[in-house]
mmCIF file of C-alpha atoms and ligand atoms in Angstrom:
data_model
loop_
_atom_site.group_PDB
_atom_site.id
_atom_site.type_symbol
_atom_site.label_atom_id
_atom_site.label_comp_id
_atom_site.label_asym_id
_atom_site.label_seq_id
_atom_site.Cartn_x
_atom_site.Cartn_y
_atom_site.Cartn_z
ATOM 1 C CA MET A 1 0.000 0.000 0.000
ATOM 2 C CA ASP A 2 1.428 3.405 -0.977
ATOM 3 C CA ILE A 3 0.330 6.599 0.767
ATOM 4 C CA VAL A 4 0.348 9.844 -1.236
ATOM 5 C CA PRO A 5 -0.320 13.065 0.754
ATOM 6 C CA LEU A 6 -3.002 15.242 -0.862
ATOM 7 C CA GLY A 7 -3.980 18.209 1.293
ATOM 8 C CA PRO A 8 -2.358 20.857 3.522
ATOM 9 C CA GLY A 9 -1.364 18.620 6.466
ATOM 10 C CA PHE A 10 -4.169 16.063 6.082
ATOM 11 C CA ALA A 11 -5.860 13.828 3.445
ATOM 12 C CA ALA A 12 -4.009 11.043 1.583
ATOM 13 C CA GLU A 13 -4.533 8.758 -1.375
ATOM 14 C CA LEU A 14 -4.075 5.043 -0.730
ATOM 15 C CA ARG A 15 -2.672 3.167 -3.697
ATOM 16 C CA GLY A 16 -2.518 -0.584 -4.051
ATOM 17 C CA VAL A 17 -5.615 -1.361 -2.016
ATOM 18 C CA THR A 18 -9.197 -2.067 -3.092
ATOM 19 C CA LEU A 19 -12.555 -1.946 -1.338
ATOM 20 C CA ALA A 20 -12.592 -5.750 -1.517
ATOM 21 C CA ASP A 21 -9.135 -6.014 0.131
ATOM 22 C CA VAL A 22 -10.425 -4.052 3.123
ATOM 23 C CA ALA A 23 -13.781 -5.853 3.182
ATOM 24 C CA GLN A 24 -12.132 -9.288 3.193
ATOM 25 C CA GLY A 25 -8.672 -8.903 4.718
ATOM 26 C CA ASP A 26 -7.815 -8.087 8.325
ATOM 27 C CA ALA A 27 -4.393 -6.619 7.524
ATOM 28 C CA ALA A 28 -5.773 -4.262 4.855
ATOM 29 C CA PHE A 29 -8.574 -3.205 7.195
ATOM 30 C CA GLU A 30 -6.256 -2.572 10.173
ATOM 31 C CA ALA A 31 -3.894 -0.511 8.014
ATOM 32 C CA THR A 32 -6.734 1.554 6.528
ATOM 33 C CA ARG A 33 -8.288 2.136 9.952
ATOM 34 C CA ALA A 34 -4.963 3.429 11.308
ATOM 35 C CA LEU A 35 -4.437 5.646 8.258
ATOM 36 C CA LEU A 36 -7.891 7.179 8.710
ATOM 37 C CA ASP A 37 -6.974 8.113 12.304
ATOM 38 C CA GLU A 38 -3.805 9.725 10.988
ATOM 39 C CA HIS A 39 -4.902 11.474 7.760
ATOM 40 C CA SER A 40 -8.664 12.085 8.386
ATOM 41 C CA VAL A 41 -9.510 11.852 4.644
ATOM 42 C CA LEU A 42 -8.576 8.813 2.514
ATOM 43 C CA VAL A 43 -8.974 8.624 -1.265
ATOM 44 C CA LEU A 44 -9.139 5.307 -3.172
ATOM 45 C CA ARG A 45 -9.155 5.605 -6.962
ATOM 46 C CA ASP A 46 -10.014 3.290 -9.862
ATOM 47 C CA GLN A 47 -12.273 1.092 -7.735
ATOM 48 C CA ASP A 48 -14.870 -1.404 -8.963
ATOM 49 C CA ILE A 49 -17.841 0.109 -7.148
ATOM 50 C CA SER A 50 -21.174 -1.497 -6.336
ATOM 51 C CA ASP A 51 -23.588 -0.993 -3.455
ATOM 52 C CA ASP A 52 -22.637 -4.424 -2.084
ATOM 53 C CA ILE A 53 -18.889 -3.827 -2.004
ATOM 54 C CA GLN A 54 -19.318 -0.330 -0.580
ATOM 55 C CA LEU A 55 -21.514 -1.765 2.193
ATOM 56 C CA ALA A 56 -19.072 -4.615 2.921
ATOM 57 C CA PHE A 57 -16.120 -2.173 3.055
ATOM 58 C CA SER A 58 -17.991 0.282 5.297
ATOM 59 C CA ARG A 59 -19.236 -2.384 7.739
ATOM 60 C CA ARG A 60 -15.659 -3.238 8.690
ATOM 61 C CA PHE A 61 -15.380 0.141 10.427
ATOM 62 C CA GLY A 62 -18.471 -0.092 12.618
ATOM 63 C CA PRO A 63 -22.275 -0.098 12.637
ATOM 64 C CA LEU A 64 -23.882 1.589 9.650
ATOM 65 C CA GLU A 65 -26.424 4.378 9.910
ATOM 66 C CA VAL A 66 -29.929 3.814 8.655
ATOM 67 C CA THR A 67 -30.833 6.658 6.280
ATOM 68 C CA LYS A 68 -33.227 9.180 7.808
ATOM 69 C CA VAL A 69 -36.772 9.906 6.709
ATOM 70 C CA GLY A 70 -37.077 12.443 3.918
ATOM 71 C CA SER A 71 -33.824 11.368 2.205
ATOM 72 C CA GLN A 72 -33.435 9.072 -0.778
ATOM 73 C CA GLY A 73 -32.500 5.648 0.499
ATOM 74 C CA ALA A 74 -34.542 6.124 3.737
ATOM 75 C CA GLY A 75 -34.640 2.945 5.809
ATOM 76 C CA THR A 76 -31.539 1.433 4.115
ATOM 77 C CA ASN A 77 -27.799 1.844 4.817
ATOM 78 C CA LEU A 78 -27.320 3.904 1.638
ATOM 79 C CA VAL A 79 -27.784 7.659 1.164
ATOM 80 C CA ILE A 80 -28.479 8.417 -2.505
ATOM 81 C CA LEU A 81 -27.289 11.925 -3.393
ATOM 82 C CA THR A 82 -28.689 12.605 -6.812
ATOM 83 C CA THR A 83 -30.046 15.286 -9.095
ATOM 84 C CA ILE A 84 -31.969 12.735 -11.149
ATOM 85 C CA GLY A 85 -35.691 12.692 -10.389
ATOM 86 C CA PRO A 86 -38.033 9.676 -10.466
ATOM 87 C CA ASP A 87 -38.787 10.473 -14.120
ATOM 88 C CA GLY A 88 -35.111 9.955 -15.037
ATOM 89 C CA LYS A 89 -34.606 13.652 -15.751
ATOM 90 C CA VAL A 90 -32.368 16.131 -13.940
ATOM 91 C CA ALA A 91 -34.462 17.932 -11.291
ATOM 92 C CA ALA A 92 -35.353 21.608 -11.738
ATOM 93 C CA PRO A 93 -33.107 24.088 -9.852
ATOM 94 C CA ASP A 94 -35.996 25.146 -7.567
ATOM 95 C CA SER A 95 -37.082 21.581 -6.682
ATOM 96 C CA ARG A 96 -36.658 20.267 -3.130
ATOM 97 C CA MET A 97 -34.068 17.849 -4.478
ATOM 98 C CA ALA A 98 -32.000 20.720 -5.879
ATOM 99 C CA LEU A 99 -32.429 22.739 -2.659
ATOM 100 C CA ARG A 100 -31.184 19.787 -0.609
ATOM 101 C CA ASN A 101 -28.099 19.652 -2.821
ATOM 102 C CA LYS A 102 -27.654 23.358 -2.182
ATOM 103 C CA ALA A 103 -27.765 22.779 1.596
ATOM 104 C CA ASN A 104 -24.915 20.315 1.104
ATOM 105 C CA ARG A 105 -22.766 23.266 0.009
ATOM 106 C CA LEU A 106 -22.662 24.584 3.588
ATOM 107 C CA TRP A 107 -19.600 23.490 5.563
ATOM 108 C CA HIS A 108 -20.717 20.598 7.715
ATOM 109 C CA THR A 109 -19.921 17.378 9.487
ATOM 110 C CA ASP A 110 -22.252 14.479 8.721
ATOM 111 C CA SER A 111 -24.910 13.492 11.272
ATOM 112 C CA THR A 112 -24.012 15.832 14.161
ATOM 113 C CA PHE A 113 -27.795 16.272 14.483
ATOM 114 C CA LYS A 114 -28.429 12.581 15.125
ATOM 115 C CA ARG A 115 -28.821 10.796 18.478
ATOM 116 C CA VAL A 116 -25.748 8.803 17.511
ATOM 117 C CA PRO A 117 -23.378 10.949 15.444
ATOM 118 C CA ALA A 118 -21.194 9.613 12.627
ATOM 119 C CA PHE A 119 -17.629 8.418 13.052
ATOM 120 C CA ALA A 120 -16.890 8.190 9.315
ATOM 121 C CA SER A 121 -18.518 8.531 5.901
ATOM 122 C CA VAL A 122 -17.748 6.721 2.651
ATOM 123 C CA LEU A 123 -18.757 8.422 -0.601
ATOM 124 C CA SER A 124 -18.529 6.882 -4.066
ATOM 125 C CA ALA A 125 -18.887 8.542 -7.445
ATOM 126 C CA ARG A 126 -21.441 6.857 -9.716
ATOM 127 C CA ILE A 127 -22.364 9.600 -12.221
ATOM 128 C CA ILE A 128 -20.268 12.777 -12.203
ATOM 129 C CA PRO A 129 -20.839 16.048 -14.035
ATOM 130 C CA GLY A 130 -18.105 17.022 -16.515
ATOM 131 C CA GLN A 131 -17.191 20.051 -14.412
ATOM 132 C CA GLY A 132 -17.690 21.176 -10.819
ATOM 133 C CA GLY A 133 -19.296 19.011 -8.142
ATOM 134 C CA GLU A 134 -16.073 18.689 -6.141
ATOM 135 C CA THR A 135 -16.110 17.861 -2.440
ATOM 136 C CA GLU A 136 -13.983 20.190 -0.325
ATOM 137 C CA TYR A 137 -12.555 19.186 3.068
ATOM 138 C CA VAL A 138 -10.890 20.961 5.988
ATOM 139 C CA SER A 139 -9.185 19.468 9.021
ATOM 140 C CA THR A 140 -10.907 20.548 12.233
ATOM 141 C CA ARG A 141 -7.942 18.970 14.070
ATOM 142 C CA LEU A 142 -5.494 21.393 12.447
ATOM 143 C CA ALA A 143 -8.051 24.191 12.965
ATOM 144 C CA PHE A 144 -8.166 23.399 16.684
ATOM 145 C CA GLU A 145 -4.377 23.368 16.907
ATOM 146 C CA ARG A 146 -4.266 26.858 15.317
ATOM 147 C CA LEU A 147 -6.441 28.387 18.082
ATOM 148 C CA ASP A 148 -4.890 30.098 21.086
ATOM 149 C CA PRO A 149 -4.505 27.914 24.183
ATOM 150 C CA ALA A 150 -7.078 29.779 26.302
ATOM 151 C CA LEU A 151 -9.782 29.352 23.665
ATOM 152 C CA ARG A 152 -8.834 25.680 23.242
ATOM 153 C CA ARG A 153 -9.292 25.096 26.969
ATOM 154 C CA ARG A 154 -12.654 26.897 26.928
ATOM 155 C CA LEU A 155 -13.912 24.863 23.974
ATOM 156 C CA GLU A 156 -12.823 21.561 25.523
ATOM 157 C CA ASN A 157 -15.377 22.239 28.236
ATOM 158 C CA SER A 158 -18.109 23.770 26.040
ATOM 159 C CA PHE A 159 -21.096 22.073 24.438
ATOM 160 C CA ALA A 160 -22.937 23.060 21.262
ATOM 161 C CA TRP A 161 -26.458 22.293 20.101
ATOM 162 C CA HIS A 162 -26.944 20.855 16.619
ATOM 163 C CA ASP A 163 -30.192 20.840 14.632
ATOM 164 C CA TYR A 164 -30.770 19.640 11.076
ATOM 165 C CA ALA A 165 -33.580 22.192 10.687
ATOM 166 C CA HIS A 166 -31.098 25.018 11.454
ATOM 167 C CA SER A 167 -28.793 24.241 8.513
ATOM 168 C CA ARG A 168 -31.708 23.593 6.152
ATOM 169 C CA GLY A 169 -33.332 26.854 7.293
ATOM 170 C CA GLN A 170 -30.322 28.733 5.882
ATOM 171 C CA ILE A 171 -31.413 27.571 2.398
ATOM 172 C CA ALA A 172 -35.226 27.672 2.656
ATOM 173 C CA PRO A 173 -37.408 28.146 5.775
ATOM 174 C CA ASP A 174 -39.410 24.932 5.290
ATOM 175 C CA LEU A 175 -36.735 22.694 3.748
ATOM 176 C CA ALA A 176 -36.801 20.437 6.813
ATOM 177 C CA SER A 177 -40.347 19.033 6.833
ATOM 178 C CA PRO A 178 -42.370 18.700 10.076
ATOM 179 C CA GLU A 179 -41.872 14.917 9.823
ATOM 180 C CA VAL A 180 -38.090 15.338 9.645
ATOM 181 C CA ARG A 181 -38.059 17.877 12.487
ATOM 182 C CA ALA A 182 -40.021 15.485 14.700
ATOM 183 C CA ALA A 183 -37.628 12.630 13.907
ATOM 184 C CA LEU A 184 -34.502 14.704 14.536
ATOM 185 C CA PRO A 185 -34.691 16.719 17.778
ATOM 186 C CA PRO A 186 -31.647 18.946 18.541
ATOM 187 C CA GLN A 187 -28.567 17.222 19.989
ATOM 188 C CA CYS A 188 -25.867 18.572 22.301
ATOM 189 C CA TRP A 189 -22.176 17.626 21.881
ATOM 190 C CA ARG A 190 -18.850 18.695 23.346
ATOM 191 C CA MET A 191 -17.171 21.177 20.970
ATOM 192 C CA VAL A 192 -13.931 19.219 20.884
ATOM 193 C CA TRP A 193 -13.614 15.557 19.891
ATOM 194 C CA LYS A 194 -10.491 13.847 21.215
ATOM 195 C CA ASN A 195 -9.415 10.833 19.184
ATOM 196 C CA PRO A 196 -8.760 8.020 21.709
ATOM 197 C CA ALA A 197 -6.276 6.337 19.324
ATOM 198 C CA ASN A 198 -3.800 9.222 19.124
ATOM 199 C CA GLY A 199 -4.971 11.747 21.725
ATOM 200 C CA ARG A 200 -5.348 14.508 19.115
ATOM 201 C CA SER A 201 -8.307 16.867 19.539
ATOM 202 C CA ALA A 202 -10.459 18.432 16.838
ATOM 203 C CA LEU A 203 -13.122 21.135 16.779
ATOM 204 C CA TYR A 204 -16.554 19.560 16.467
ATOM 205 C CA LEU A 205 -18.624 22.034 14.459
ATOM 206 C CA ALA A 206 -21.035 22.089 11.546
ATOM 207 C CA SER A 207 -23.628 24.125 9.695
ATOM 208 C CA HIS A 208 -26.082 22.310 11.965
ATOM 209 C CA ALA A 209 -24.654 23.975 15.130
ATOM 210 C CA TYR A 210 -26.859 26.856 16.327
ATOM 211 C CA ALA A 211 -26.172 27.480 20.015
ATOM 212 C CA ILE A 212 -23.580 27.043 22.748
ATOM 213 C CA GLU A 213 -24.871 25.683 26.025
ATOM 214 C CA GLY A 214 -24.951 28.324 28.787
ATOM 215 C CA THR A 215 -24.096 31.134 26.353
ATOM 216 C CA GLU A 216 -26.438 33.916 25.273
ATOM 217 C CA LYS A 217 -27.911 33.168 21.817
ATOM 218 C CA ASP A 218 -26.244 35.933 19.779
ATOM 219 C CA GLU A 219 -22.907 35.481 21.538
ATOM 220 C CA GLY A 220 -23.022 31.728 20.857
ATOM 221 C CA LEU A 221 -23.859 32.239 17.192
ATOM 222 C CA GLU A 222 -21.048 34.779 16.889
ATOM 223 C CA LEU A 223 -18.464 32.409 18.375
ATOM 224 C CA LEU A 224 -19.727 29.551 16.172
ATOM 225 C CA GLY A 225 -19.382 31.825 13.129
ATOM 226 C CA GLU A 226 -15.843 32.847 14.108
ATOM 227 C CA LEU A 227 -14.808 29.236 14.647
ATOM 228 C CA MET A 228 -16.343 28.138 11.341
ATOM 229 C CA ALA A 229 -14.461 30.936 9.558
ATOM 230 C CA ALA A 230 -11.186 30.032 11.300
ATOM 231 C CA ALA A 231 -11.626 26.336 10.488
ATOM 232 C CA THR A 232 -12.275 27.038 6.802
ATOM 233 C CA ALA A 233 -9.724 29.823 6.291
ATOM 234 C CA PRO A 234 -8.337 30.159 2.745
ATOM 235 C CA GLY A 235 -5.515 27.745 1.992
ATOM 236 C CA THR A 236 -6.568 25.134 4.551
ATOM 237 C CA SER A 237 -8.747 22.880 2.372
ATOM 238 C CA TYR A 238 -8.295 19.834 0.183
ATOM 239 C CA VAL A 239 -10.592 19.907 -2.874
ATOM 240 C CA HIS A 240 -11.417 16.469 -4.225
ATOM 241 C CA ARG A 241 -12.103 16.493 -7.966
ATOM 242 C CA TRP A 242 -14.121 13.361 -8.610
ATOM 243 C CA ARG A 243 -13.241 10.820 -11.277
ATOM 244 C CA ALA A 244 -15.242 7.723 -12.139
ATOM 245 C CA GLY A 245 -14.199 4.924 -9.767
ATOM 246 C CA ASP A 246 -13.309 7.257 -6.878
ATOM 247 C CA VAL A 247 -14.183 6.465 -3.283
ATOM 248 C CA VAL A 248 -13.445 8.945 -0.486
ATOM 249 C CA MET A 249 -13.648 8.098 3.207
ATOM 250 C CA TRP A 250 -13.454 10.752 5.905
ATOM 251 C CA ASP A 251 -13.371 10.971 9.671
ATOM 252 C CA ASN A 252 -16.291 13.148 10.780
ATOM 253 C CA ARG A 253 -14.640 13.614 14.181
ATOM 254 C CA ALA A 254 -11.790 15.592 12.603
ATOM 255 C CA THR A 255 -13.084 17.197 9.389
ATOM 256 C CA MET A 256 -15.771 19.357 7.846
ATOM 257 C CA HIS A 257 -16.721 19.223 4.196
ATOM 258 C CA ARG A 258 -18.960 20.858 1.634
ATOM 259 C CA GLY A 259 -20.152 20.083 -1.865
ATOM 260 C CA ARG A 260 -19.172 22.475 -4.647
ATOM 261 C CA PRO A 261 -21.649 23.598 -7.324
ATOM 262 C CA TRP A 262 -21.898 22.145 -10.810
ATOM 263 C CA PRO A 263 -23.955 23.099 -13.884
ATOM 264 C CA ALA A 264 -27.613 22.662 -12.869
ATOM 265 C CA HIS A 265 -28.571 20.712 -15.991
ATOM 266 C CA LYS A 266 -25.877 18.054 -15.440
ATOM 267 C CA ALA A 267 -26.666 14.748 -13.734
ATOM 268 C CA ARG A 268 -24.756 13.736 -10.630
ATOM 269 C CA LEU A 269 -25.202 10.561 -8.603
ATOM 270 C CA MET A 270 -23.183 9.770 -5.487
ATOM 271 C CA VAL A 271 -23.785 7.068 -2.870
ATOM 272 C CA ARG A 272 -22.826 7.468 0.778
ATOM 273 C CA THR A 273 -22.535 4.973 3.562
ATOM 274 C CA THR A 274 -22.130 6.320 7.071
ATOM 275 C CA ILE A 275 -20.540 4.606 10.053
ATOM 276 C CA SER A 276 -21.941 5.474 13.480
ATOM 277 C CA ALA A 277 -19.604 6.497 16.286
ATOM 278 C CA THR A 278 -19.185 4.039 19.159
ATOM 279 C CA ALA A 279 -17.553 4.205 22.605
ATOM 280 C CA ALA A 280 -14.274 3.030 21.002
ATOM 281 C CA ASP A 281 -14.347 6.148 18.800
ATOM 282 C CA GLY A 282 -14.595 8.418 21.855
ATOM 283 C CA LEU A 283 -18.369 8.958 21.711
ATOM 284 C CA GLU A 284 -19.096 8.903 25.464
ATOM 285 C CA SER A 285 -16.813 11.853 26.231
ATOM 286 C CA MET A 286 -18.756 13.928 23.693
ATOM 287 C CA ARG A 287 -21.969 13.876 25.702
ATOM 288 C CA PRO A 288 -22.739 16.681 28.164
ATOM 289 C CA PRO A 289 -22.148 15.591 31.797
ATOM 290 C CA SER A 290 -25.911 15.566 32.526
ATOM 291 C CA GLN A 291 -26.472 12.958 29.802
ATOM 292 C CA GLN A 292 -23.442 10.905 30.836
ATOM 293 C CA ALA A 293 -24.936 10.611 34.298
ATOM 294 C CA ALA A 294 -28.370 9.684 32.970
ATOM 295 C CA GLU A 295 -27.201 6.798 30.822
HETATM 296 FE FE1 FE2 B 301 -22.000 15.594 3.991
#
């Protein structure tokens, strides 16, 4: 296996390994798991991709999320990110499907709004537009390390509230339906996620974050905005330009990402699998003390 660095201090391409190698072999899995802890974003190119092999690869890393109501693939372990409507045509730019794609362009971490947040995500390219449609990543670990020590200490003991409806509301007021809102009540997480494997801490933020526990609303929003800006400062990102056969895996505990626009009339189809965080991934220390005591 060869490791080729891609981004500014994080992200790497793995060469000489396939999805099947990791799905079937313990050594390939162990190596990939360790490299994810180290590099936060892993790129595998020229893969033979199918739903089955993506699922088998992803399951090695932990329990898979079941896709939420209101998303394509609901009730399965696959999230279908597409611009192709049920009629086989590319959806109109003002359709809910297109608006959901637009919401994906906000910097975020997957599933911070869920009762069990995501450890990692695996995204495969199935149909890609000729131009645009990149996925852009930043390291929230490097962002945390850039902050001054006093702020780092404060954030280690701060908790933020995350709500899916908040991020969707930045695109259209009713983009999160009442059914989705009811299924996804706000969640509260520590603002720093410490990786138990290497002891390195990362900011835990997202477009879904809307308040800081114990902090006045405007002041909390202001600090969240400042931290988001610091974490996504120019020159800190890795932009992945998709090719057919690409698979990208990222550690949601240590990154944020966003989708980049592409010509609205072009089809794009991506499939995501999402691995839930477990105690071994450091999940318990993310809960506010009141919830730790209650469980
Ligand atoms: Fe995402």
